[in-house]
Every structure is written in C-alpha cells, then in structure tokens.
Coordinates of C-alpha atoms and ligand atoms in Angstrom, one line a residue:
M1 CA 47.6 87.2 15.4
S2 CA 48.6 89.5 17.8
E3 CA 50.3 88.6 21.0
Q4 CA 49.7 91.3 23.5
P5 CA 49.4 94.9 23.5
S6 CA 52.7 96.3 22.7
Q7 CA 54.3 99.5 22.4
N8 CA 57.6 100.2 20.7
S9 CA 60.4 100.4 23.3
G10 CA 63.5 101.2 21.4
A11 CA 66.6 98.8 20.3
H12 CA 67.4 98.6 24.1
T13 CA 64.5 96.1 25.0
R14 CA 65.1 94.3 21.6
F15 CA 68.5 93.8 22.0
V16 CA 68.0 92.2 25.6
A17 CA 65.3 90.0 24.2
L18 CA 68.0 88.7 21.5
K19 CA 70.4 88.1 24.5
M20 CA 67.3 86.1 26.2
C21 CA 66.7 84.0 22.8
L22 CA 70.4 83.5 22.4
Q23 CA 70.9 82.1 25.7
V24 CA 68.5 79.6 25.0
V25 CA 69.0 78.9 21.2
E26 CA 72.7 78.9 20.9
H27 CA 73.4 78.2 24.8
G28 CA 70.8 75.4 25.4
R29 CA 69.8 77.2 28.7
S30 CA 66.0 76.6 29.9
L31 CA 63.4 79.6 29.2
S32 CA 62.4 79.5 32.6
Q33 CA 66.1 80.5 34.1
V34 CA 66.8 82.7 31.5
L35 CA 63.4 84.8 31.9
P36 CA 63.3 86.0 34.9
E37 CA 66.9 87.1 35.1
G38 CA 66.5 88.8 31.8
L39 CA 63.2 90.6 32.9
A40 CA 64.7 91.5 36.4
Q41 CA 66.7 94.7 34.3
F42 CA 63.4 96.3 33.9
S43 CA 61.3 97.9 36.3
D44 CA 58.6 99.6 34.2
K45 CA 55.5 96.6 34.0
R46 CA 55.2 97.8 30.4
E47 CA 59.0 97.2 28.9
R48 CA 58.8 94.2 30.5
S49 CA 55.6 93.1 29.2
F50 CA 56.7 93.7 26.1
V51 CA 60.2 91.9 26.1
Q52 CA 58.7 88.7 27.6
N53 CA 56.5 89.0 24.7
L54 CA 58.9 89.3 22.3
V55 CA 61.0 86.6 23.7
L56 CA 58.2 84.2 24.0
G57 CA 56.8 85.0 20.7
T58 CA 60.2 84.4 19.1
L59 CA 61.0 81.2 20.6
R60 CA 56.9 80.3 19.9
W61 CA 57.4 80.9 16.2
Q62 CA 61.3 80.2 15.7
F63 CA 60.2 77.0 13.0
R64 CA 58.1 79.2 11.0
L65 CA 60.2 82.3 11.0
M66 CA 63.0 80.2 10.2
A67 CA 61.5 78.8 6.8
I68 CA 60.7 82.5 6.3
R69 CA 64.3 83.8 6.5
S70 CA 65.6 81.0 4.4
Q71 CA 63.2 81.9 1.6
L72 CA 64.4 85.9 1.8
L73 CA 68.3 85.0 2.6
K74 CA 69.1 81.7 0.7
K75 CA 72.8 81.7 1.9
K76 CA 73.1 80.7 5.5
L77 CA 74.7 82.7 8.0
K78 CA 78.0 81.6 9.9
A79 CA 77.4 80.2 13.4
K80 CA 79.2 82.9 15.0
D81 CA 76.8 85.4 13.8
E82 CA 73.6 83.4 15.4
D83 CA 73.0 86.8 17.0
V84 CA 72.1 88.3 13.3
N85 CA 70.4 85.6 12.3
Q86 CA 67.8 85.8 16.0
L87 CA 67.6 89.4 15.4
I88 CA 66.3 88.9 12.4
L89 CA 63.7 86.5 13.5
L90 CA 63.2 89.0 15.9
G91 CA 62.1 91.3 13.5
L92 CA 59.8 89.1 11.6
F93 CA 58.0 88.2 14.6
Q94 CA 57.3 92.1 15.2
I95 CA 56.3 92.4 11.6
L96 CA 54.0 89.3 11.8
H97 CA 52.2 89.2 15.2
T98 CA 52.7 92.7 16.9
E99 CA 50.7 95.6 17.1
T100 CA 53.9 97.7 16.7
A101 CA 53.6 100.1 13.7
E102 CA 55.9 97.6 10.9
H103 CA 57.9 100.4 10.2
A104 CA 59.1 101.6 13.4
A105 CA 59.4 97.6 14.4
V106 CA 61.9 97.6 11.5
S107 CA 64.0 100.5 12.1
E108 CA 64.4 99.6 16.3
T109 CA 65.1 96.0 15.2
V110 CA 68.1 97.6 12.7
N111 CA 69.4 99.6 15.4
V112 CA 70.4 96.7 17.6
T113 CA 73.0 95.9 15.0
A114 CA 75.0 99.0 16.2
K115 CA 74.9 97.3 20.2
L116 CA 76.3 94.1 18.2
K117 CA 79.1 95.7 17.0
K118 CA 78.4 94.4 13.6
P119 CA 77.8 97.1 11.6
W120 CA 78.2 95.1 8.4
A121 CA 74.6 93.6 9.6
K122 CA 72.8 96.9 9.3
G123 CA 72.1 96.7 5.7
L124 CA 71.3 92.9 5.5
V125 CA 69.0 93.0 8.3
N126 CA 67.3 96.2 7.0
G127 CA 67.0 94.5 3.2
I128 CA 65.1 91.0 5.1
L129 CA 63.0 92.8 7.1
R130 CA 61.5 95.4 4.2
N131 CA 61.3 92.6 1.6
F132 CA 59.7 90.7 3.9
M133 CA 57.0 93.6 4.6
R134 CA 56.7 94.1 0.8
E135 CA 56.1 89.9 -0.3
K136 CA 54.8 89.0 3.1
D137 CA 51.6 86.9 2.1
A138 CA 53.5 85.4 -1.0
I139 CA 56.2 84.2 1.4
C140 CA 53.8 82.9 4.3
A141 CA 51.6 80.8 0.9
E142 CA 54.9 79.5 0.4
V143 CA 56.3 78.5 3.9
D144 CA 53.2 77.3 5.3
L145 CA 53.2 74.8 2.1
K146 CA 54.6 72.4 5.1
P147 CA 52.8 72.0 8.2
A148 CA 55.7 71.5 10.6
Q149 CA 56.5 75.1 9.5
K150 CA 53.3 76.4 9.7
Y151 CA 52.3 75.2 12.9
S152 CA 56.4 76.0 13.6
H153 CA 56.9 72.7 15.2
P154 CA 60.3 70.4 14.2
Q155 CA 59.5 68.0 12.0
W156 CA 59.9 64.7 14.3
F157 CA 57.5 66.1 16.9
F158 CA 55.1 67.2 13.8
K159 CA 55.4 63.7 12.5
A160 CA 54.4 62.3 16.0
M161 CA 51.5 63.8 17.0
R162 CA 50.1 63.1 12.8
K163 CA 50.6 59.7 14.0
A164 CA 49.6 59.7 17.7
Y165 CA 46.5 61.8 17.0
P166 CA 45.3 61.6 12.9
E167 CA 42.6 63.9 13.9
H168 CA 43.5 66.1 16.2
W169 CA 47.3 67.1 15.4
Q170 CA 46.2 70.3 14.1
E171 CA 44.3 71.0 17.2
I172 CA 47.3 70.2 19.5
L173 CA 50.0 72.1 17.1
E174 CA 47.5 75.1 17.5
A175 CA 47.2 74.9 21.3
N176 CA 50.7 74.5 21.7
N177 CA 50.9 78.1 19.7
Q178 CA 48.7 80.0 22.4
I179 CA 49.7 82.1 25.1
A180 CA 48.2 79.7 28.3
P181 CA 46.0 81.0 30.9
L182 CA 47.0 81.5 34.6
T183 CA 45.3 79.4 36.1
L184 CA 45.6 79.0 40.3
R185 CA 44.5 76.3 43.1
N186 CA 42.4 77.9 46.2
N187 CA 44.0 76.7 49.6
A188 CA 40.9 75.3 50.9
L189 CA 42.6 75.5 54.3
E190 CA 42.6 79.0 54.2
Q191 CA 39.4 79.9 52.6
S192 CA 36.5 78.4 50.5
R193 CA 37.0 79.1 46.6
D194 CA 34.1 81.2 46.5
E195 CA 35.8 83.3 49.6
L196 CA 38.7 83.8 47.6
L197 CA 36.7 84.6 44.4
Q198 CA 34.9 87.4 46.4
A199 CA 38.0 88.9 47.6
F200 CA 39.5 88.6 43.8
A201 CA 36.3 90.6 42.9
E202 CA 36.4 93.5 45.5
A203 CA 40.0 94.1 44.3
D204 CA 38.9 94.2 40.5
I205 CA 40.2 91.0 39.3
Q206 CA 38.5 89.2 37.1
A207 CA 38.2 85.5 37.6
S208 CA 36.1 82.5 37.3
E209 CA 35.7 78.7 38.5
H210 CA 37.5 76.4 36.5
P211 CA 34.5 73.6 35.3
H212 CA 36.9 70.3 36.1
C213 CA 38.6 71.1 39.2
Q214 CA 37.5 71.6 43.1
Q215 CA 39.7 74.2 43.8
G216 CA 40.6 75.9 40.2
I217 CA 40.3 79.7 39.2
V218 CA 40.8 80.9 35.8
L219 CA 42.4 84.6 35.8
E220 CA 41.0 86.5 32.8
Q221 CA 44.3 88.2 32.6
S222 CA 47.6 87.6 33.2
T223 CA 48.8 89.7 36.3
D224 CA 51.5 89.7 38.8
I225 CA 50.2 86.9 41.9
T226 CA 52.1 88.2 44.5
Q227 CA 49.9 91.4 44.5
L228 CA 47.0 89.5 44.5
P229 CA 44.6 89.3 47.4
T230 CA 46.0 86.6 50.1
Y231 CA 49.2 85.8 48.3
D232 CA 51.0 86.2 51.1
E233 CA 48.7 84.8 53.8
G234 CA 49.5 81.1 51.1
G235 CA 45.6 81.8 49.8
F236 CA 46.3 79.9 46.7
S237 CA 49.0 78.8 44.6
V238 CA 49.3 78.8 40.7
Q239 CA 48.7 75.3 39.0
D240 CA 47.2 74.5 35.7
A241 CA 43.6 72.6 35.9
A242 CA 45.1 69.5 34.8
A243 CA 47.6 69.2 37.2
Q244 CA 45.1 69.4 39.8
Q245 CA 43.4 66.4 38.9
A246 CA 46.3 64.2 40.5
A247 CA 45.2 65.2 44.1
Q248 CA 41.3 64.8 42.8
I249 CA 41.6 61.5 41.4
L250 CA 44.3 59.8 44.0
Q251 CA 41.9 61.4 47.1
P252 CA 44.3 60.8 49.9
Q253 CA 42.6 60.2 53.1
A254 CA 43.4 61.6 56.5
G255 CA 46.2 59.2 58.0
Q256 CA 47.1 57.6 54.7
K257 CA 50.9 56.9 54.3
I258 CA 51.5 58.5 50.9
L259 CA 54.7 58.9 48.7
D260 CA 55.2 61.8 46.1
A261 CA 57.9 60.2 44.4
C262 CA 59.0 63.0 41.9
A263 CA 58.0 66.1 44.0
A264 CA 59.4 68.9 43.2
P265 CA 58.9 72.2 42.9
G266 CA 55.6 70.7 45.4
G267 CA 52.7 71.9 43.4
K268 CA 50.6 68.3 43.7
T269 CA 52.6 67.8 47.0
A270 CA 50.9 70.6 48.8
H271 CA 47.7 70.1 46.4
L272 CA 47.7 66.6 48.5
L273 CA 48.4 68.1 51.9
E274 CA 45.1 70.5 51.1
Y275 CA 43.0 67.7 50.1
A276 CA 43.5 65.7 53.2
N277 CA 43.3 68.8 55.6
A278 CA 47.2 68.4 56.4
D279 CA 46.4 65.0 58.0
L280 CA 48.6 62.9 56.0
D281 CA 52.2 60.9 56.8
L282 CA 53.4 62.1 53.0
L283 CA 57.1 61.7 52.4
A284 CA 57.9 64.3 49.3
L285 CA 61.4 62.7 47.5
E286 CA 62.9 64.8 44.6
K287 CA 66.4 63.9 43.0
E288 CA 67.4 67.4 42.7
P289 CA 68.7 68.8 45.9
E290 CA 68.2 72.6 44.7
R291 CA 64.4 71.8 43.4
L292 CA 63.7 70.6 46.8
D293 CA 64.3 73.2 48.3
R294 CA 61.8 75.0 46.3
L295 CA 59.5 72.5 47.5
A296 CA 60.1 73.4 51.2
E297 CA 59.9 76.9 50.1
N298 CA 56.7 76.3 48.5
L299 CA 55.0 74.5 51.5
H300 CA 56.4 77.3 54.0
R301 CA 54.6 79.9 52.2
L302 CA 51.5 78.0 52.5
G303 CA 52.0 76.7 55.8
L304 CA 52.2 73.2 55.4
E305 CA 54.4 70.5 56.6
C306 CA 55.5 67.2 55.2
D307 CA 59.1 64.6 55.6
Y308 CA 60.7 65.4 52.3
R309 CA 64.1 64.5 51.4
V310 CA 66.6 64.1 48.2
G311 CA 66.3 60.8 46.6
D312 CA 65.9 58.5 43.6
A313 CA 62.9 57.2 43.1
S314 CA 64.1 54.1 41.0
Q315 CA 66.7 53.2 44.3
A316 CA 64.1 52.6 46.9
S317 CA 66.9 51.3 49.3
D318 CA 68.6 54.5 49.5
W319 CA 65.2 55.9 51.4
W320 CA 62.4 53.3 51.9
D321 CA 61.6 52.6 55.7
G322 CA 60.1 49.5 54.5
Q323 CA 56.8 50.2 55.4
P324 CA 54.5 50.1 52.5
F325 CA 52.6 52.9 51.0
D326 CA 48.7 53.0 50.8
K327 CA 49.0 55.6 47.8
I328 CA 51.9 56.8 45.8
L329 CA 52.0 59.5 42.9
L330 CA 54.1 59.2 40.3
D331 CA 54.4 62.5 38.3
A332 CA 57.4 61.5 36.3
P333 CA 60.1 63.1 34.6
C334 CA 58.6 63.6 31.0
S335 CA 59.4 64.9 27.7
A336 CA 56.9 68.1 29.3
T337 CA 55.5 68.1 25.2
G338 CA 51.9 68.8 26.9
I339 CA 53.5 72.2 28.5
I340 CA 54.8 73.8 25.0
R341 CA 52.6 76.8 25.4
R342 CA 54.1 77.5 29.0
H343 CA 57.7 76.7 27.6
P344 CA 58.3 77.5 23.8
D345 CA 62.2 76.2 24.0
I346 CA 60.8 72.5 24.1
K347 CA 60.1 72.5 20.9
W348 CA 63.6 73.6 20.6
H349 CA 65.9 71.9 23.2
R350 CA 63.7 68.1 23.1
I351 CA 65.0 65.8 20.8
P352 CA 64.0 62.1 20.0
E353 CA 66.9 60.4 21.6
D354 CA 65.4 62.0 25.3
I355 CA 62.5 60.1 24.6
E356 CA 63.8 56.6 24.6
E357 CA 65.8 57.6 27.2
L358 CA 62.8 58.8 29.4
V359 CA 60.6 55.8 28.9
E360 CA 63.4 53.7 30.0
I361 CA 64.1 56.2 33.4
Q362 CA 59.9 56.1 33.8
Q363 CA 60.0 52.3 33.5
K364 CA 62.6 52.2 35.8
I365 CA 60.8 54.1 38.5
L366 CA 57.3 52.7 37.9
D367 CA 58.9 48.8 38.6
E368 CA 61.2 49.8 41.7
L369 CA 58.0 52.1 43.2
W370 CA 55.5 49.0 42.7
Q371 CA 57.9 47.4 45.1
T372 CA 56.5 49.9 47.8
L373 CA 53.0 49.6 47.4
K374 CA 50.7 48.1 49.8
P375 CA 48.6 45.6 48.8
G376 CA 45.0 46.9 47.9
G377 CA 47.3 50.2 47.3
Q378 CA 46.5 52.7 44.2
M379 CA 49.2 54.2 42.5
L380 CA 48.8 57.3 40.0
Y381 CA 50.8 57.5 37.4
A382 CA 51.1 60.9 35.5
T383 CA 52.9 63.4 33.2
C384 CA 52.6 66.3 30.9
S385 CA 53.7 64.4 27.9
V386 CA 51.5 64.0 24.7
L387 CA 53.4 61.0 23.5
P388 CA 51.7 58.0 23.7
Q389 CA 55.5 56.1 24.2
E390 CA 55.7 58.3 27.6
N391 CA 51.6 57.4 28.5
R392 CA 49.6 54.7 26.6
E393 CA 52.2 52.4 26.0
Q394 CA 54.0 53.2 29.1
M395 CA 51.1 51.2 30.9
Q396 CA 49.9 49.4 28.6
A397 CA 53.7 47.4 29.0
F398 CA 53.8 48.0 32.9
L399 CA 50.7 46.1 33.1
E400 CA 51.7 43.2 30.7
R401 CA 54.4 42.7 33.0
T402 CA 53.2 42.9 36.3
N403 CA 50.9 40.4 37.3
D404 CA 49.5 42.3 40.3
A405 CA 48.8 45.2 38.6
E406 CA 45.3 46.5 37.5
M407 CA 44.3 49.1 35.9
I408 CA 41.2 51.5 38.0
P409 CA 38.9 53.0 35.6
L410 CA 38.5 57.2 35.8
A411 CA 35.2 58.1 36.2
V412 CA 35.7 61.5 35.0
D413 CA 34.0 63.8 32.0
W414 CA 37.4 65.5 31.1
G415 CA 40.1 64.3 28.4
W416 CA 40.6 62.7 25.5
Q417 CA 37.7 60.3 25.6
D418 CA 39.6 57.6 22.8
S419 CA 42.2 56.5 25.1
E420 CA 41.9 53.0 26.8
I421 CA 44.8 53.0 29.3
G422 CA 44.4 55.9 31.3
R423 CA 43.5 59.2 30.1
Q424 CA 45.0 61.9 28.0
I425 CA 44.2 65.5 28.2
L426 CA 45.3 67.2 25.1
P427 CA 46.8 70.6 25.6
G428 CA 44.3 73.3 25.4
Q429 CA 41.2 70.7 25.6
D430 CA 38.7 72.4 28.6
G431 CA 42.0 75.5 29.0
M432 CA 44.3 72.5 30.5
D433 CA 47.6 71.5 29.6
G434 CA 48.5 68.4 28.1
F435 CA 48.6 65.7 30.6
Y436 CA 48.2 61.7 31.2
Y437 CA 46.8 59.9 34.2
C438 CA 46.7 56.2 35.1
L439 CA 45.6 55.1 37.9
L440 CA 46.5 52.0 38.8
Q441 CA 46.1 49.5 41.8
K442 CA 48.0 46.8 43.3
Q443 CA 45.8 43.3 43.8
A444 CA 45.1 42.3 47.6
Ligands
SAM1 C1 57.3 66.7 36.5 S1 58.2 67.5 37.7 C2 57.5 67.3 39.3 C3 56.6 68.1 39.6 C4 55.9 67.8 40.8 N1 55.4 66.8 40.9 C5 54.9 68.9 41.0 O1 53.6 68.8 40.8 O2 55.0 70.3 41.5 C6 59.5 65.5 37.7 C7 60.3 65.8 39.1 O3 60.8 64.7 39.1 C8 62.3 64.5 39.8 N2 62.8 63.7 39.4 C9 63.5 63.1 38.1 N3 64.0 61.8 38.2 C10 63.8 61.8 39.6 C11 64.0 60.1 40.3 N4 64.5 59.5 39.7 N5 63.7 60.3 41.4 C12 62.6 61.2 42.3 N6 62.6 62.4 41.7 C13 63.3 62.5 40.3 C14 62.7 66.1 38.5 O4 64.0 66.5 39.1 C15 61.7 66.8 38.8 O5 61.6 67.8 39.9

C-alpha cells in the first residue's frame, strides 16, 4: 500500500503539505494550482516528491481517513480547527500508506502542532495517532464495512458508480485511488515514435509504446519531463492515452476546416495539427482567456500554429464566420470524474448539483455547434467523465431530438464493450484515464 519511496523529512515538509491540503479542503482551491505553488518552496527533489505524495495521498484517502478519525475521536473538532483535523488525517495517511517508520512519522506530525501555535493540540494529535497504531486492524475493519469509506469516495459518487456499473464499480473506485502513469505523445512532425524511444533509451529512460496510440509512450517512472531529450525542441507532449484517441478517431485530413470547440490548454488541438501534418484550417475556441494563453504557449513550444480565440461555444453568432466546418471536436466541459486518479481533489470539489448544470451546458453547446457543421460532416463528442448523464444519456437525448444526426460506431478495440452509444473508457482500463467518445455524422 506504499505510495512512493519516502523519507522522514521533518516537521517543515509536513507543515507545508498540511497547508496545501487546507487550501484544497478549506478554501476550495484546485490541487493543480496549489501543488506547483507549494512545491516551489523546495529545491531538493526528494523533499518535493515526499511532500507531493503526502498531499496527493491525504486527499486521495481523505474520505477513508475521516471515517477512521471519527472512530478515534467521537467529538467533532470546531470549524476553526480544521488545521488540526487535517493534521490528524496527514498522520493517519503516513501510518497507513508510507514507508516512514510509524513512530517517526507520528512524532514529526505531532511537532507540527507547534507551528500551528495550538499547543493544546499536541496531546490530542499524539493520542489519536498512537491509539490508531495500536488498534489499526480493528478500526480499519470497522471502517471498511461501508464501501464508500473503504474506497474513499463521497457517498453520492459511490452510489452513482454502483448504479451505472453494477459489475465494475469496485474496479473503478480502486483505479481512482491508484497513481496514474506518465504518458507522452510523440510529436510526429519532429521524429517518429521509434526515434524518440531510442533517444529515451540512450538517456537511460525506461519507456514503452502504448498499445492503443499511434504516438503514445508510457514512461516507467515519473520524472521531470522538462529534463527529457527533445522537450525543449517540442519533441513530445504530456497526454494520457485516452485523450490521444480524439485525433485518431476524428482523423483530420489536410486542408479541412476544423473546429476545436473547447480547446484549452490545447492538448488535442496540437494533436489534431500534428496528425494532419500541420495542414489544417483549424479554429481553437476557448471561453477562458487565461486558459487560451496556455494553449498559445503550448502550441508555441511545439512549433505549431492555428487560429485561436476566446469565445463561447454555445454562442456561435459571436465567433462563427458562417462557413460550415468539415469536422468538430467537442471536448466538452464535464465533471472530470474519469481523471480522479490524477486529480484526487475532484472527489472533494464535485457535488451532484454540478452534474445537472454541466449536462445542461453540454446540451446547449451540442445544439449550437451542430448548426455550424457541414452536411456530411462529423462531430466528435468527448468527455473525461464516467457519469452516464454526461455521456451515453447525453448522446441518446441528442440523437432523439436531432433529425439529421446519426451515430457512427467506433471501430476500436479499447474501452468498455457494453456501451451501446459511443465508447466509454473506465479509469485504469489499458492504463488509460476514464473517457467517453461518441462520433456523430450530419446527414448529407
Ligand atoms: C475538457 S477541457 C478541454 C481540454 C482540451 N480539449 C485539451 O485537450 O487540452 C474543457 C475546456 O472547455 C472550456 N469551456 C467551458 N465552457 C466553454 C464554452 N461554453 N465555450 C468554449 N469553451 C468552454 C473550459 O474552460 C476548458 O478549458
């Protein structure tokens, strides 16, 4: 159950990890913002990796750790003492999931109470963690009687998975608690995948081809990608194998007019361009200006160009020139419940009301963009969600209300074979993120 090799790096690293957890849990910030800011405080690679594991792990196991804490401390802590609460969870995480010697992990965690300026908490944290060390097996057995606690997910999400995937929900929840592989996409405009693998091998980087991606490479170990060969020349991008299916399905051809409707940070935009030898009339549209800046930076690093602009995909009159598109990629805003293993804070941030709102937004964008598609043209609908409302049910409703739309079955050998409309990839299947694709064609 260990997360990564870890060392006992003292109270300071734990204090910084605690502050990052609080930013997510108490202040509702996203881990992808909080993590780089917090890790920037450490120049030592091992300390960075230790802190990263503490934060990701404590958030990943948050729901189970909370249930364990409730067994040990019947009285709830006050809201203003959320720091002490998170510190207890951080301590429990170390006892359960890291290789740090238990007694050392506990005493360094207890030392953090001094940094919180809450001396009263010293005895409390110490007592709870030491009690847990003594009664670990019995407490875990009790907590694990409830599946949402055992797999550390919010109750609503556990129920949604059990309903949608009666035979696969355990696998999904388990996969969400795993550390995701680091997958790259070779930039075919720079070199072949074999050539990049060769360059990696020469630099002693262990990597292999992904079986379902023409350009996918899976690294055997997590590493600083900016140090890998060809990074500075734009030789590759970081992109999960599931996300690499978009360009492979849509197959943009030279000269086609393409819309990438929800494009930032541009992973799929870049892949579409690379796929068609950079010879596309491609518009990348994005609602959030700061995110569009990231798209521009990413294209620049890869030496790629296309039209890009800020715009709302559900308001075509604001940005469409009236010339229909041959193909549209709609990588829709979604719950991101397929990528929980990469972003464990999603478990914390996402609530059922969000899903209803997202389903409505997706529906609005679908209906609007359909008007901009050429007769005979194709639209690929994609989400990184595992919820049927955003995927299969969304597509079923669209096909029912749209007379000139038909579904093109995907001739692929990946994903969950039971899905009738489109193809669902469950998290962890063939090492991929949870994703959904449905290819639609407008009748000529
Ligand atoms: C799933 S992400 C896209 C990821 C991107 N396709 C990639 O591969 O890098 C969805 C994006 O849609 C943007 N978005 C949300 N609502 C939008 C709208 N109405 N119009 C355009 N973009 C929107 C979000 O800001 C977000 O950047």
